[in-house]
Amino acid sequence: MNNKEINPGAAPAGIVGLGLMGCSITTCLLMAGHPVVAVAPIPADVDTAEPRVREHLKKCFEEGLTDREPDYWLAHLTITEDYGALRECKLVIECTLEDQAIKKAVYEKIEAVVPEDTIIASNTSAIPISLLQRGAKVPSRFLGLHWAEPSHTTRFLEIICGDSSDVQKAEWLYEFSHVWGKEPTLVRKDIRGFITNRLMYAMYREAFSLVENGYATVEDVDRACRNNAGYWMTLVGIFRWMDLTGVPAYHTVMKDLFPTLNNQTTVPKLIDDIVKAGGKGVQNAKGFYSYTPEEAKLWKETFEAFSYEIRRLALKYPADVVKKKLAAADKPKKDI
Ligand SMILES: NC(=O)c1ccc[n+]([C@@H]2O[C@H](COP(=O)([O-])OP(=O)(O)OC[C@H]3O[C@@H](n4cnc5c(N)ncnc54)[C@H](O)[C@@H]3O)[C@@H](O)[C@H]2O)c1
């Protein structure tokens, strides 16, 4: 149970962009004890953001993530169209559309009002930070801060340095983000897609290749993925998994399998056709599967319920779970 409270004297955290992720990041920061100034870059956000954040906070209260009701947290949230409200912030997180020109225009407005030592971070999924920080007034204070949706339940966070970023600022954020309930990853050198998207997209590419070449259906690929990697990935990552299951076997398989893996550099036809026909997935009930509106709604609700449940399980297995067990048993530390 989070029994944190807001420190009203603390500098507020700033958010710019109040769509899906901006609202869940706002929820996470409030419950971590920060007053939050949230800037709506488009007027439509002003009406939708507060109910969205309220709904997240209500769910968090019901699920036991906080012992305080939404009104307590919301009293420390300012939603405004005025960038000037960010002037006291030591950290501003940009969360606007995945569009370089839009993001750069937003940075100009942020830099015009915040002090020189304020960290400006982008939640970009894949635009290199080195490109985003180019042309900024103070490029060294720009970092990537890549969250996973829904940010108030997930422990994922990537902190990414661009070519001109101050690594010390990234290290500071890395340490600090534990307060937000994260198990962060520090990406010291910029690379497109950072770590997680490079791993995931390698898997997506192979998944398309298997389906498009008739080896398996979408359903079968999904089932294999859920019941293999989906079974252990909340406990361990790829390298620990190989340690757990025997390293030499992987060495043997790699020699013969790697040359056969897909290395296509264009967007697969299967996804291209869906997107060109307007398919968005469960959002409009048109994706790789077809949904009735009722099924699409139920998938959204099921995903939300699952995200709270997997969080409860994940909290039992932090990255240092074995060290903790040893410390609890008061055994001497070995090379773990
Ligand atoms: N959705 C995810 O799961 C996810 C995960 C990680 C990172 N991201 C990244 O987070 C960022 C936001 O994604 P999202 O899913 O919240 O998107 P979204 O579509 O829900 O929200 C986009 C927001 O961008 C802002 N915006 C729209 N047009 C604008 C304009 N012309 N000028 C300035 N601001 C404008 C608005 O605040 C809008 O609410 C993107 O960079 C995305 O790649 C998303």
Short mmCIF file of C-alpha atoms and ligand atoms in Angstrom, two decimals:
data_model
loop_
_atom_site.label_atom_id
_atom_site.label_comp_id
_atom_site.label_asym_id
_atom_site.label_seq_id
_atom_site.Cartn_x
_atom_site.Cartn_y
_atom_site.Cartn_z
CA MET A 1 0.00 0.00 0.00
CA ASN A 2 1.26 3.46 -0.92
CA ASN A 3 0.73 5.74 2.06
CA LYS A 4 2.68 8.60 0.53
CA GLU A 5 1.47 12.15 0.70
CA ILE A 6 2.13 15.29 -1.29
CA ASN A 7 4.88 17.58 -0.07
CA PRO A 8 3.19 20.89 -0.91
CA GLY A 9 6.49 22.78 -0.60
CA ALA A 10 8.24 20.60 -3.21
CA ALA A 11 8.85 21.86 -6.71
CA PRO A 12 6.08 20.55 -8.96
CA ALA A 13 6.77 18.06 -11.73
CA GLY A 14 5.66 19.27 -15.16
CA ILE A 15 3.87 17.32 -17.90
CA VAL A 16 3.14 18.62 -21.39
CA GLY A 17 0.65 16.58 -23.41
CA LEU A 18 -2.37 15.01 -21.74
CA GLY A 19 -3.36 12.09 -23.93
CA LEU A 20 -3.23 8.45 -22.95
CA MET A 21 0.26 8.50 -21.49
CA GLY A 22 0.35 12.06 -20.18
CA CYS A 23 -2.63 11.19 -17.95
CA SER A 24 -1.18 7.94 -16.61
CA ILE A 25 2.24 9.54 -15.95
CA THR A 26 0.46 12.37 -14.13
CA THR A 27 -1.30 9.75 -11.98
CA CYS A 28 2.00 8.03 -11.17
CA LEU A 29 3.75 11.29 -10.21
CA LEU A 30 0.88 12.48 -8.01
CA MET A 31 0.79 9.19 -6.11
CA ALA A 32 4.58 9.39 -5.69
CA GLY A 33 4.02 12.66 -3.81
CA HIS A 34 4.70 15.37 -6.42
CA PRO A 35 2.48 18.36 -7.00
CA VAL A 36 1.96 18.27 -10.80
CA VAL A 37 1.56 21.09 -13.33
CA ALA A 38 0.05 19.59 -16.48
CA VAL A 39 0.04 21.66 -19.64
CA ALA A 40 -2.56 20.94 -22.32
CA PRO A 41 -1.02 21.81 -25.69
CA ILE A 42 -4.38 21.40 -27.43
CA PRO A 43 -7.59 22.79 -25.91
CA ALA A 44 -9.37 19.40 -26.16
CA ASP A 45 -7.05 18.01 -23.45
CA VAL A 46 -8.39 20.45 -20.86
CA ASP A 47 -11.79 18.75 -20.72
CA THR A 48 -10.62 15.16 -21.03
CA ALA A 49 -7.53 15.09 -18.77
CA GLU A 50 -9.08 15.59 -15.33
CA PRO A 51 -11.74 12.84 -15.71
CA ARG A 52 -9.09 10.49 -17.10
CA VAL A 53 -6.69 11.09 -14.19
CA ARG A 54 -9.58 10.88 -11.71
CA GLU A 55 -10.61 7.52 -13.14
CA HIS A 56 -7.03 6.19 -12.81
CA LEU A 57 -6.80 7.45 -9.22
CA LYS A 58 -10.17 5.92 -8.36
CA LYS A 59 -9.06 2.55 -9.74
CA CYS A 60 -5.74 2.82 -7.85
CA PHE A 61 -7.65 3.51 -4.62
CA GLU A 62 -9.97 0.53 -5.22
CA GLU A 63 -7.02 -1.71 -6.04
CA GLY A 64 -5.13 -0.67 -2.91
CA LEU A 65 -2.27 1.22 -4.64
CA THR A 66 -3.01 4.23 -2.49
CA ASP A 67 -4.89 4.77 0.75
CA ARG A 68 -6.06 8.22 -0.34
CA GLU A 69 -9.11 9.04 -2.44
CA PRO A 70 -8.78 10.86 -5.80
CA ASP A 71 -9.79 14.29 -4.44
CA TYR A 72 -6.73 14.36 -2.18
CA TRP A 73 -4.35 13.93 -5.11
CA LEU A 74 -6.34 16.08 -7.54
CA ALA A 75 -6.07 19.06 -5.17
CA HIS A 76 -2.35 19.07 -6.09
CA LEU A 77 -2.86 18.90 -9.86
CA THR A 78 -2.98 22.04 -11.99
CA ILE A 79 -4.25 21.60 -15.56
CA THR A 80 -3.66 24.62 -17.75
CA GLU A 81 -2.96 25.75 -21.31
CA ASP A 82 -0.39 28.23 -19.97
CA TYR A 83 3.24 27.08 -20.37
CA GLY A 84 4.21 29.81 -17.89
CA ALA A 85 2.85 27.59 -15.09
CA LEU A 86 5.92 25.34 -15.59
CA ARG A 87 8.35 27.98 -14.35
CA GLU A 88 8.92 26.34 -10.92
CA CYS A 89 9.41 22.82 -12.28
CA LYS A 90 12.74 20.99 -11.92
CA LEU A 91 11.57 18.27 -14.30
CA VAL A 92 9.23 18.61 -17.29
CA ILE A 93 8.10 15.52 -19.19
CA GLU A 94 6.92 16.00 -22.75
CA CYS A 95 4.25 13.54 -23.79
CA THR A 96 2.88 14.81 -27.10
CA LEU A 97 2.27 13.02 -30.40
CA GLU A 98 5.15 10.98 -31.86
CA ASP A 99 6.07 13.79 -34.28
CA GLN A 100 9.44 15.47 -34.26
CA ALA A 101 8.21 18.88 -35.43
CA ILE A 102 5.43 18.98 -32.81
CA LYS A 103 7.81 17.93 -30.04
CA LYS A 104 10.43 20.52 -31.01
CA ALA A 105 7.84 23.30 -31.08
CA VAL A 106 6.79 22.24 -27.57
CA TYR A 107 10.42 22.28 -26.28
CA GLU A 108 10.80 25.86 -27.45
CA LYS A 109 7.81 26.86 -25.35
CA ILE A 110 9.08 24.92 -22.33
CA GLU A 111 12.61 26.33 -22.58
CA ALA A 112 11.23 29.85 -22.80
CA VAL A 113 9.87 29.59 -19.24
CA VAL A 114 11.88 27.09 -17.15
CA PRO A 115 15.21 27.76 -15.35
CA GLU A 116 18.45 26.57 -17.00
CA ASP A 117 18.85 23.58 -14.66
CA THR A 118 15.39 22.12 -15.28
CA ILE A 119 15.56 18.66 -16.85
CA ILE A 120 13.40 18.28 -19.96
CA ALA A 121 12.51 14.69 -20.81
CA SER A 122 10.65 13.16 -23.71
CA ASN A 123 8.43 10.10 -23.58
CA THR A 124 9.16 9.43 -27.26
CA SER A 125 8.87 5.77 -28.22
CA ALA A 126 11.59 5.79 -30.83
CA ILE A 127 12.75 9.25 -32.00
CA PRO A 128 16.49 9.49 -31.19
CA ILE A 129 17.08 11.89 -28.29
CA SER A 130 20.12 13.23 -30.16
CA LEU A 131 17.74 14.56 -32.85
CA LEU A 132 15.24 15.99 -30.36
CA GLN A 133 17.88 17.89 -28.38
CA ARG A 134 19.49 19.40 -31.47
CA GLY A 135 18.85 23.16 -31.65
CA ALA A 136 17.72 23.38 -28.02
CA LYS A 137 18.86 26.30 -25.87
CA VAL A 138 20.49 23.89 -23.36
CA PRO A 139 20.83 20.49 -25.12
CA SER A 140 22.61 18.83 -22.16
CA ARG A 141 19.45 18.88 -20.01
CA PHE A 142 17.47 16.84 -22.58
CA LEU A 143 16.88 13.16 -21.85
CA GLY A 144 14.54 10.42 -22.95
CA LEU A 145 12.17 9.12 -20.27
CA HIS A 146 10.31 6.23 -21.82
CA TRP A 147 7.37 4.94 -19.77
CA ALA A 148 5.09 1.97 -20.31
CA GLU A 149 1.32 2.28 -20.32
CA PRO A 150 -0.35 2.36 -17.82
CA SER A 151 2.44 4.28 -16.08
CA HIS A 152 0.81 4.10 -12.65
CA THR A 153 0.97 0.29 -12.56
CA THR A 154 4.05 -0.67 -14.63
CA ARG A 155 7.59 -0.80 -13.24
CA PHE A 156 9.23 -0.22 -16.65
CA LEU A 157 11.16 2.99 -17.31
CA GLU A 158 14.02 3.73 -19.74
CA ILE A 159 16.20 6.77 -19.18
CA ILE A 160 18.01 7.63 -22.38
CA CYS A 161 20.98 9.88 -23.07
CA GLY A 162 21.29 11.67 -26.40
CA ASP A 163 24.74 12.55 -27.80
CA SER A 164 24.76 15.90 -25.93
CA SER A 165 22.97 14.83 -22.72
CA ASP A 166 24.57 15.25 -19.32
CA VAL A 167 25.00 11.65 -18.11
CA GLN A 168 25.02 12.84 -14.49
CA LYS A 169 21.49 14.16 -14.92
CA ALA A 170 20.47 10.78 -16.34
CA GLU A 171 22.08 9.00 -13.38
CA TRP A 172 20.23 11.29 -11.00
CA LEU A 173 16.90 10.50 -12.70
CA TYR A 174 17.76 6.81 -12.64
CA GLU A 175 18.15 6.87 -8.86
CA PHE A 176 15.21 9.18 -8.32
CA SER A 177 12.78 7.13 -10.41
CA HIS A 178 12.77 4.40 -7.74
CA VAL A 179 10.53 6.80 -5.78
CA TRP A 180 8.00 6.42 -8.63
CA GLY A 181 7.96 2.63 -8.11
CA LYS A 182 10.10 1.96 -11.18
CA GLU A 183 12.86 -0.56 -11.92
CA PRO A 184 14.62 1.69 -14.41
CA THR A 185 17.08 0.99 -17.23
CA LEU A 186 19.75 3.55 -18.13
CA VAL A 187 20.57 3.78 -21.85
CA ARG A 188 23.93 5.53 -21.86
CA LYS A 189 24.28 5.90 -25.65
CA ASP A 190 21.48 6.90 -27.96
CA ILE A 191 20.12 4.24 -30.29
CA ARG A 192 16.86 4.23 -32.27
CA GLY A 193 14.15 2.29 -30.40
CA PHE A 194 16.27 2.28 -27.23
CA ILE A 195 16.38 -1.16 -25.62
CA THR A 196 12.89 -2.49 -25.24
CA ASN A 197 11.60 -1.48 -28.66
CA ARG A 198 14.64 -2.97 -30.37
CA LEU A 199 13.95 -6.26 -28.60
CA MET A 200 10.20 -6.15 -29.19
CA TYR A 201 10.37 -5.12 -32.84
CA ALA A 202 12.81 -7.93 -33.62
CA MET A 203 10.09 -10.23 -32.31
CA TYR A 204 7.29 -8.43 -34.21
CA ARG A 205 9.24 -8.77 -37.46
CA GLU A 206 9.67 -12.49 -37.02
CA ALA A 207 6.00 -12.87 -36.04
CA PHE A 208 4.89 -11.21 -39.30
CA SER A 209 7.28 -13.34 -41.30
CA LEU A 210 5.90 -16.57 -39.79
CA VAL A 211 2.31 -15.57 -40.56
CA GLU A 212 2.91 -14.06 -44.01
CA ASN A 213 4.86 -17.12 -45.10
CA GLY A 214 2.16 -19.52 -43.97
CA TYR A 215 3.99 -21.25 -41.09
CA ALA A 216 1.37 -20.36 -38.51
CA THR A 217 -1.74 -18.25 -37.98
CA VAL A 218 -1.92 -15.01 -35.98
CA GLU A 219 -3.66 -16.97 -33.22
CA ASP A 220 -0.94 -19.62 -33.11
CA VAL A 221 1.89 -17.10 -32.98
CA ASP A 222 0.11 -15.24 -30.18
CA ARG A 223 -0.49 -18.46 -28.24
CA ALA A 224 3.16 -19.51 -28.51
CA CYS A 225 4.33 -16.09 -27.40
CA ARG A 226 1.99 -15.89 -24.40
CA ASN A 227 2.72 -19.35 -23.13
CA ASN A 228 6.47 -19.35 -23.65
CA ALA A 229 8.02 -15.90 -23.10
CA GLY A 230 4.84 -14.67 -21.42
CA TYR A 231 5.28 -17.27 -18.73
CA TRP A 232 8.71 -16.25 -17.41
CA MET A 233 9.37 -12.67 -18.49
CA THR A 234 7.87 -11.06 -15.41
CA LEU A 235 10.44 -12.92 -13.32
CA VAL A 236 13.60 -12.74 -15.47
CA GLY A 237 15.01 -11.18 -18.62
CA ILE A 238 16.62 -12.93 -21.56
CA PHE A 239 20.11 -13.40 -20.11
CA ARG A 240 18.98 -14.71 -16.72
CA TRP A 241 16.58 -17.01 -18.59
CA MET A 242 19.50 -18.57 -20.49
CA ASP A 243 21.36 -18.99 -17.18
CA LEU A 244 18.34 -20.68 -15.67
CA THR A 245 17.80 -23.07 -18.53
CA GLY A 246 21.34 -23.91 -19.64
CA VAL A 247 23.57 -21.64 -21.74
CA PRO A 248 25.22 -24.19 -24.12
CA ALA A 249 21.90 -25.18 -25.74
CA TYR A 250 21.35 -21.57 -26.83
CA HIS A 251 24.86 -21.44 -28.28
CA THR A 252 24.15 -24.54 -30.37
CA VAL A 253 20.75 -23.33 -31.61
CA MET A 254 22.04 -19.85 -32.53
CA LYS A 255 24.54 -21.24 -35.03
CA ASP A 256 21.85 -22.81 -37.19
CA LEU A 257 18.83 -20.61 -36.43
CA PHE A 258 20.22 -17.07 -36.76
CA PRO A 259 20.88 -17.33 -40.53
CA THR A 260 17.20 -18.26 -41.08
CA LEU A 261 15.62 -15.40 -39.10
CA ASN A 262 13.81 -12.68 -40.99
CA ASN A 263 15.76 -9.47 -41.68
CA GLN A 264 13.27 -7.58 -43.85
CA THR A 265 13.66 -3.79 -43.69
CA THR A 266 10.23 -2.76 -45.02
CA VAL A 267 6.90 -2.62 -43.18
CA PRO A 268 5.10 -5.99 -43.51
CA LYS A 269 2.11 -6.11 -45.88
CA LEU A 270 -0.18 -7.58 -43.20
CA ILE A 271 0.03 -4.50 -40.98
CA ASP A 272 0.20 -2.11 -43.93
CA ASP A 273 -3.15 -3.38 -45.25
CA ILE A 274 -4.82 -3.02 -41.84
CA VAL A 275 -3.55 0.51 -41.24
CA LYS A 276 -4.43 1.68 -44.77
CA ALA A 277 -7.98 0.35 -44.22
CA GLY A 278 -8.25 2.46 -41.05
CA GLY A 279 -7.75 -0.38 -38.53
CA LYS A 280 -6.52 0.73 -35.11
CA GLY A 281 -7.00 -2.42 -33.03
CA VAL A 282 -9.42 -2.65 -30.12
CA GLN A 283 -9.77 1.15 -30.19
CA ASN A 284 -12.05 0.87 -33.25
CA ALA A 285 -12.61 -2.91 -33.15
CA LYS A 286 -10.50 -3.46 -36.31
CA GLY A 287 -7.07 -5.06 -36.10
CA PHE A 288 -5.37 -8.42 -36.58
CA TYR A 289 -8.49 -9.96 -35.06
CA SER A 290 -12.04 -8.83 -35.68
CA TYR A 291 -14.11 -7.73 -32.70
CA THR A 292 -17.69 -6.93 -32.00
CA PRO A 293 -17.87 -3.57 -30.16
CA GLU A 294 -18.73 -5.52 -27.00
CA GLU A 295 -15.67 -7.78 -27.36
CA ALA A 296 -13.41 -4.76 -27.97
CA LYS A 297 -14.73 -3.12 -24.78
CA LEU A 298 -14.23 -6.31 -22.80
CA TRP A 299 -10.64 -6.65 -24.06
CA LYS A 300 -9.89 -3.11 -22.80
CA GLU A 301 -11.39 -3.91 -19.41
CA THR A 302 -9.62 -7.27 -19.22
CA PHE A 303 -6.27 -5.64 -20.01
CA GLU A 304 -6.83 -3.06 -17.27
CA ALA A 305 -7.74 -5.72 -14.70
CA PHE A 306 -4.73 -7.81 -15.75
CA SER A 307 -2.34 -4.86 -15.40
CA TYR A 308 -3.23 -4.58 -11.70
CA GLU A 309 -3.00 -8.31 -11.17
CA ILE A 310 0.39 -8.75 -12.88
CA ARG A 311 1.63 -5.78 -10.87
CA ARG A 312 0.81 -7.60 -7.63
CA LEU A 313 2.78 -10.63 -8.86
CA ALA A 314 5.67 -8.50 -10.16
CA LEU A 315 6.03 -6.75 -6.80
CA LYS A 316 6.75 -10.14 -5.21
CA TYR A 317 9.63 -10.64 -7.66
CA PRO A 318 11.81 -7.50 -7.85
CA ALA A 319 15.10 -7.64 -9.82
CA ASP A 320 17.04 -8.34 -6.61
CA VAL A 321 14.62 -11.00 -5.33
CA VAL A 322 17.37 -13.57 -4.67
CA LYS A 323 19.60 -11.05 -2.87
CA LYS A 324 16.63 -10.15 -0.70
CA LYS A 325 15.93 -13.80 0.09
CA LEU A 326 19.56 -14.34 1.06
CA ALA A 327 19.61 -11.24 3.21
CA ALA A 328 16.42 -12.40 4.91
CA ALA A 329 17.94 -15.79 5.61
CA ASP A 330 21.12 -14.01 6.71
CA LYS A 331 23.29 -16.19 4.45
CA PRO A 332 26.69 -15.04 3.14
CA LYS A 333 26.41 -13.35 -0.26
CA LYS A 334 27.71 -15.45 -3.19
CA ASP A 335 28.08 -14.38 -6.82
CA ILE A 336 24.46 -13.88 -7.72
N1 LIG B 1 0.71 4.79 -25.97
C1 LIG B 1 1.73 4.10 -25.50
O1 LIG B 1 1.60 2.95 -25.05
C2 LIG B 1 3.10 4.74 -25.45
C3 LIG B 1 4.15 4.08 -24.78
C4 LIG B 1 5.40 4.72 -24.68
C5 LIG B 1 5.60 5.96 -25.25
N2 LIG B 1 4.57 6.57 -25.93
C6 LIG B 1 4.83 7.89 -26.52
O2 LIG B 1 4.20 8.88 -25.72
C7 LIG B 1 3.86 10.01 -26.55
C8 LIG B 1 2.37 10.29 -26.39
O3 LIG B 1 1.64 9.12 -26.76
P1 LIG B 1 0.12 8.87 -26.30
O4 LIG B 1 -0.13 7.43 -26.50
O5 LIG B 1 -0.13 9.51 -25.00
O6 LIG B 1 -0.65 9.69 -27.44
P2 LIG B 1 -2.11 10.34 -27.45
O7 LIG B 1 -2.52 10.37 -28.87
O8 LIG B 1 -3.00 9.69 -26.48
O9 LIG B 1 -1.85 11.84 -26.93
C9 LIG B 1 -1.17 12.74 -27.73
C10 LIG B 1 -1.19 14.10 -27.09
O10 LIG B 1 -0.33 14.92 -27.88
C11 LIG B 1 -0.74 16.27 -27.74
N3 LIG B 1 -0.89 16.87 -29.08
C12 LIG B 1 -1.68 16.47 -30.10
N4 LIG B 1 -1.54 17.31 -31.15
C13 LIG B 1 -0.64 18.25 -30.75
C14 LIG B 1 -0.08 19.39 -31.39
N5 LIG B 1 -0.38 19.71 -32.65
N6 LIG B 1 0.81 20.13 -30.68
C15 LIG B 1 1.16 19.81 -29.42
N7 LIG B 1 0.65 18.73 -28.78
C16 LIG B 1 -0.23 17.97 -29.44
C17 LIG B 1 -2.05 16.27 -26.98
O11 LIG B 1 -1.75 16.55 -25.63
C18 LIG B 1 -2.53 14.84 -27.10
O12 LIG B 1 -3.38 14.52 -26.05
C19 LIG B 1 4.27 9.64 -27.96
O13 LIG B 1 5.55 10.16 -28.22
C20 LIG B 1 4.30 8.10 -27.93
O14 LIG B 1 5.17 7.56 -28.90
C21 LIG B 1 3.33 6.01 -26.02
#
